[in-house]
Each structure stands twice: as structure tokens, then as C-alpha cells.
Amino acid sequence: MPRKIKIAILFSGNGSNMQNIIETFHQKKIAHESKEYFFEIKGCVCNQKDAFGITRAKNLGIPCLLLPHQDFADRISFDLALEKEIKKMEVDLVVLAGFMRILSKKFCDSFKIINIHPSLLPKYKGANAIIESFESGDREVGVSVHWVNEELDGGAIILQKSFLRMPEDSLEVFSQKIHALEYEIYPEAIKKAIASL
Ligand code: GRF
């Protein structure tokens, strides 16, 4: 019998990584390191009401809860509401996919959480990683998946992949290459992360 793995995905915007994860894993039997897993994406949570990802989740038939952080008095009360909702889903892993919120220590300690970041961490933490990486002049650039703790983009690295940037690449081309690498690395990192749970 494959081991069942239940996942919740949190996002704030476009949701292309969320879509990729749902399409790769939802209700699929997947082997990794000679073990078999059966994945279920239990649901998504979005904190921005105008996020395009909400439409993606709907089209994919995955429940998506809208929890606008603006409706809460402070970070602690938002995180408590989020924690309550995710506990209801009874998941093994929480996957952040462009979720633009720093999470409190209490929340981070309550779940196994992973995040994808569009730079070779510890370089270029924060919300402007693609532009900072593009403008850095670094020849080797890439993407990281890491465990989440209360420190912004600070948890242990699960997987990183890099490529050599072409000097002629525009920001648009550069961003496309980063995103293409994200779609490759996140599913791989999820398998690696669950194997360690
Ligand atoms: C990605 O670049 C991811 O690395 C970062 O936020 C972006 C989300 O893009 N954390 P999308 O919403 O998955 O399209």
C-alpha cells in the first residue's frame, strides 16, 4: 500500500507553482527512492482576494479558501486563523507557493512547511529576489526550496538548482528561465521533503 501524503498549498498571487504542484501530485501514485506515495492536495489557502491563483485552483477542482490578511487586526490573529484552517485539513505538509507573508514562530512550529524562493539562498532573500539576482551580475543564478521557520527565507535548504545566465537575457527572459526551473525543482523537492518526514 502506498503511503498517503496530504498537502495544503498557500499562495498569494499568480499561482503557477500551485498549479504545477496540483497537476504533478493530486491523486497520483508516485514512487521515490523505492517507496510509493499517494498524494492528495487537500486544499489551498489564499490571502489576496484578487489573486489569479484562485481561478486556477477552481479550474483544477481543488477547494480554495480565501483568508484576506487585511480582515485581521494583526499578524498573530491572522496566523491563528490560518493555523485553525490548516489543522482542519489534517495535512502532512504545507507548501508555500508564492505566499507573501512572514509566518509567526507558533505557526511555523505547528506544521512541516516548505517554500520556494527564486534565488540561490542565502543570496537575495525577500520579495525582490528575481530583480536583485538579475541586477547582481552573478553568472550563476538559480532557485532554492527550503524548510520554513520564522526567519524570512532562512530555513534549511532542501534542494537548489542553478544555471548560467546569458548576458543578453532581458529581465523577462531571465524570469521565464527562473520560473521554468521552479516548475522542475519544486516537485523534486517535495518528494525529497516527504521522504524525510
Ligand atoms: C515564484 O517566483 C516563487 O519562487 C516566489 O513567488 C513566485 C510565485 O509565482 N516565492 P507563482 O504565483 O507560483 O506563479
Tab-separated table of C-alpha atoms and ligand atoms in Angstrom:
chain	number	residue	atom	x	y	z
A	1	MET	CA	0.000	0.000	0.000
A	2	PRO	CA	1.420	3.430	-0.900
A	3	ARG	CA	1.813	5.867	1.977
A	4	LYS	CA	-0.802	8.621	1.751
A	5	ILE	CA	0.544	12.171	1.804
A	6	LYS	CA	-1.852	15.069	2.292
A	7	ILE	CA	-0.772	18.553	1.281
A	8	ALA	CA	-2.097	22.105	1.719
A	9	ILE	CA	-0.855	24.865	-0.588
A	10	LEU	CA	-0.703	28.547	0.388
A	11	PHE	CA	-0.377	31.266	-2.247
A	12	SER	CA	-0.952	34.987	-2.720
A	13	GLY	CA	-0.890	35.690	-6.452
A	14	ASN	CA	-0.480	34.118	-9.861
A	15	GLY	CA	-0.399	30.544	-8.569
A	16	SER	CA	1.600	28.934	-11.386
A	17	ASN	CA	3.683	26.876	-8.923
A	18	MET	CA	0.497	25.862	-7.135
A	19	GLN	CA	-0.997	24.678	-10.440
A	20	ASN	CA	2.162	22.746	-11.291
A	21	ILE	CA	2.127	21.003	-7.901
A	22	ILE	CA	-1.555	20.094	-8.181
A	23	GLU	CA	-1.075	18.749	-11.713
A	24	THR	CA	2.011	16.785	-10.695
A	25	PHE	CA	0.753	15.269	-7.452
A	26	HIS	CA	-3.010	15.385	-6.913
A	27	GLN	CA	-4.436	11.876	-6.669
A	28	LYS	CA	-1.282	10.384	-8.174
A	29	LYS	CA	0.720	7.395	-7.062
A	30	ILE	CA	4.397	8.345	-7.211
A	31	ALA	CA	7.475	6.303	-6.392
A	32	HIS	CA	10.505	7.923	-4.791
A	33	GLU	CA	13.628	6.173	-3.511
A	34	SER	CA	11.929	2.757	-3.765
A	35	LYS	CA	8.904	3.856	-1.715
A	36	GLU	CA	5.413	4.548	-3.048
A	37	TYR	CA	3.275	7.511	-2.090
A	38	PHE	CA	-0.267	8.512	-2.929
A	39	PHE	CA	-0.754	12.269	-2.879
A	40	GLU	CA	-3.809	14.297	-2.145
A	41	ILE	CA	-3.914	18.086	-2.305
A	42	LYS	CA	-6.478	18.739	0.424
A	43	GLY	CA	-6.899	22.417	-0.315
A	44	CYS	CA	-5.371	25.815	-0.940
A	45	VAL	CA	-5.473	28.992	1.090
A	46	CYS	CA	-5.038	32.433	-0.471
A	47	ASN	CA	-4.669	35.709	1.421
A	48	GLN	CA	-5.384	38.041	-1.552
A	49	LYS	CA	-8.895	38.311	-2.930
A	50	ASP	CA	-7.847	39.317	-6.461
A	51	ALA	CA	-5.224	36.569	-6.885
A	52	PHE	CA	-5.366	34.779	-10.247
A	53	GLY	CA	-4.428	31.557	-8.481
A	54	ILE	CA	-7.965	31.351	-7.064
A	55	THR	CA	-9.259	30.794	-10.618
A	56	ARG	CA	-6.548	28.203	-11.258
A	57	ALA	CA	-7.488	26.245	-8.098
A	58	LYS	CA	-11.172	26.382	-9.036
A	59	ASN	CA	-10.443	25.128	-12.576
A	60	LEU	CA	-8.435	22.275	-11.101
A	61	GLY	CA	-11.272	21.326	-8.735
A	62	ILE	CA	-9.268	21.960	-5.559
A	63	PRO	CA	-11.001	23.715	-2.640
A	64	CYS	CA	-9.551	27.178	-2.151
A	65	LEU	CA	-10.190	29.167	0.989
A	66	LEU	CA	-9.862	32.932	0.766
A	67	LEU	CA	-8.478	34.357	4.009
A	68	PRO	CA	-7.594	38.037	3.421
A	69	HIS	CA	-4.999	39.125	5.961
A	70	GLN	CA	-6.461	42.648	5.809
A	71	ASP	CA	-9.523	41.333	7.658
A	72	PHE	CA	-7.434	40.632	10.760
A	73	ALA	CA	-6.246	43.083	13.407
A	74	ASP	CA	-2.655	41.845	13.404
A	75	ARG	CA	-0.264	39.130	12.274
A	76	ILE	CA	-0.924	36.932	15.311
A	77	SER	CA	-4.688	36.804	14.759
A	78	PHE	CA	-4.260	36.088	11.022
A	79	ASP	CA	-1.766	33.312	11.753
A	80	LEU	CA	-4.096	31.809	14.364
A	81	ALA	CA	-6.989	31.719	11.884
A	82	LEU	CA	-4.703	30.204	9.239
A	83	GLU	CA	-3.446	27.610	11.720
A	84	LYS	CA	-7.024	26.649	12.592
A	85	GLU	CA	-7.961	26.210	8.920
A	86	ILE	CA	-4.904	24.142	8.097
A	87	LYS	CA	-5.366	21.925	11.162
A	88	LYS	CA	-8.852	21.108	9.829
A	89	MET	CA	-7.256	19.827	6.614
A	90	GLU	CA	-5.086	17.351	8.592
A	91	VAL	CA	-2.128	17.601	6.231
A	92	ASP	CA	1.358	16.143	6.385
A	93	LEU	CA	2.989	19.037	4.578
A	94	VAL	CA	2.249	22.719	3.962
A	95	VAL	CA	3.629	24.008	0.665
A	96	LEU	CA	4.124	27.752	0.217
A	97	ALA	CA	3.880	28.743	-3.434
A	98	GLY	CA	4.309	32.490	-3.714
A	99	PHE	CA	2.723	33.099	-0.291
A	100	MET	CA	3.813	36.639	0.505
A	101	ARG	CA	3.533	36.629	4.289
A	102	ILE	CA	6.057	36.133	7.036
A	103	LEU	CA	4.716	33.449	9.365
A	104	SER	CA	4.967	33.548	13.147
A	105	LYS	CA	7.108	31.083	15.100
A	106	LYS	CA	3.999	29.458	16.574
A	107	PHE	CA	2.642	28.794	13.081
A	108	CYS	CA	5.988	27.525	11.819
A	109	ASP	CA	6.286	25.161	14.793
A	110	SER	CA	2.797	23.738	14.160
A	111	PHE	CA	3.404	22.240	10.710
A	112	LYS	CA	6.067	20.920	8.358
A	113	ILE	CA	6.314	23.788	5.875
A	114	ILE	CA	8.383	24.286	2.739
A	115	ASN	CA	8.863	27.266	0.441
A	116	ILE	CA	10.307	28.010	-2.972
A	117	HIS	CA	12.479	31.072	-3.477
A	118	PRO	CA	13.745	32.387	-6.824
A	119	SER	CA	17.419	32.816	-5.896
A	120	LEU	CA	20.353	30.786	-4.666
A	121	LEU	CA	19.776	31.363	-0.950
A	122	PRO	CA	21.212	32.813	1.225
A	123	LYS	CA	21.570	35.355	-1.596
A	124	TYR	CA	18.697	37.774	-2.264
A	125	LYS	CA	16.196	36.963	0.466
A	126	GLY	CA	12.855	38.758	0.372
A	127	ALA	CA	10.271	39.793	-2.194
A	128	ASN	CA	12.590	41.202	-4.892
A	129	ALA	CA	14.840	38.201	-5.415
A	130	ILE	CA	14.425	37.907	-9.190
A	131	ILE	CA	15.281	41.553	-9.862
A	132	GLU	CA	18.130	41.567	-7.347
A	133	SER	CA	19.532	38.381	-8.820
A	134	PHE	CA	19.147	39.781	-12.368
A	135	GLU	CA	20.844	43.048	-11.464
A	136	SER	CA	23.613	41.388	-9.439
A	137	GLY	CA	25.672	40.414	-12.434
A	138	ASP	CA	26.116	36.940	-10.896
A	139	ARG	CA	26.949	34.430	-13.602
A	140	GLU	CA	25.414	31.511	-11.704
A	141	VAL	CA	21.803	32.064	-10.688
A	142	GLY	CA	19.017	29.733	-9.606
A	143	VAL	CA	16.232	28.624	-7.327
A	144	SER	CA	16.009	27.208	-3.776
A	145	VAL	CA	13.473	25.125	-1.880
A	146	HIS	CA	13.829	25.269	1.894
A	147	TRP	CA	12.130	24.381	5.152
A	148	VAL	CA	10.263	27.317	6.623
A	149	ASN	CA	10.965	28.809	10.011
A	150	GLU	CA	10.157	32.243	11.415
A	151	GLU	CA	13.217	33.773	9.759
A	152	LEU	CA	12.419	35.140	6.278
A	153	ASP	CA	13.740	32.699	3.643
A	154	GLY	CA	16.004	31.356	6.374
A	155	GLY	CA	15.270	27.629	6.951
A	156	ALA	CA	17.437	24.678	5.939
A	157	ILE	CA	17.848	24.128	2.206
A	158	ILE	CA	16.144	21.042	0.738
A	159	LEU	CA	17.223	21.496	-2.868
A	160	GLN	CA	18.871	24.137	-5.065
A	161	LYS	CA	19.398	24.216	-8.802
A	162	SER	CA	21.297	26.740	-10.823
A	163	PHE	CA	22.010	27.762	-14.402
A	164	LEU	CA	24.474	30.041	-16.083
A	165	ARG	CA	22.871	33.259	-17.072
A	166	MET	CA	23.250	34.580	-20.607
A	167	PRO	CA	24.466	38.184	-20.684
A	168	GLU	CA	21.989	39.010	-23.456
A	169	ASP	CA	18.929	37.822	-21.488
A	170	SER	CA	16.356	40.513	-20.740
A	171	LEU	CA	14.645	40.564	-17.335
A	172	GLU	CA	11.652	38.907	-18.992
A	173	VAL	CA	13.676	36.029	-20.440
A	174	PHE	CA	15.616	35.722	-17.180
A	175	SER	CA	12.338	35.495	-15.189
A	176	GLN	CA	10.979	32.857	-17.569
A	177	LYS	CA	14.084	30.740	-17.044
A	178	ILE	CA	13.774	31.105	-13.252
A	179	HIS	CA	10.108	30.054	-13.349
A	180	ALA	CA	10.827	27.085	-15.648
A	181	LEU	CA	13.423	25.915	-13.137
A	182	GLU	CA	10.914	26.375	-10.299
A	183	TYR	CA	8.440	24.043	-12.027
A	184	GLU	CA	11.207	21.436	-12.272
A	185	ILE	CA	12.686	21.782	-8.786
A	186	TYR	CA	9.556	22.110	-6.587
A	187	PRO	CA	8.074	18.664	-7.315
A	188	GLU	CA	11.510	17.106	-6.852
A	189	ALA	CA	11.994	18.921	-3.533
A	190	ILE	CA	8.524	17.899	-2.302
A	191	LYS	CA	9.405	14.237	-2.851
A	192	LYS	CA	12.698	14.731	-1.041
A	193	ALA	CA	10.961	16.542	1.836
A	194	ILE	CA	8.270	13.918	2.353
A	195	ALA	CA	10.846	11.132	2.298
A	196	SER	CA	12.357	12.796	5.375
A	197	LEU	CA	9.066	13.143	7.301
B	1	GRF	C1	7.790	32.402	-7.507
B	1	GRF	O1	8.812	33.047	-8.206
B	1	GRF	C2	8.285	31.870	-6.189
B	1	GRF	O2	9.622	31.479	-6.227
B	1	GRF	C3	8.125	33.054	-5.278
B	1	GRF	O3	6.930	33.657	-5.699
B	1	GRF	C4	6.702	33.384	-7.072
B	1	GRF	C5	5.332	32.823	-7.197
B	1	GRF	O4	4.923	32.655	-8.538
B	1	GRF	N1	8.132	32.637	-3.898
B	1	GRF	P1	3.579	31.862	-8.841
B	1	GRF	O5	2.480	32.544	-8.030
B	1	GRF	O6	3.772	30.448	-8.419
B	1	GRF	O7	3.333	31.990	-10.301
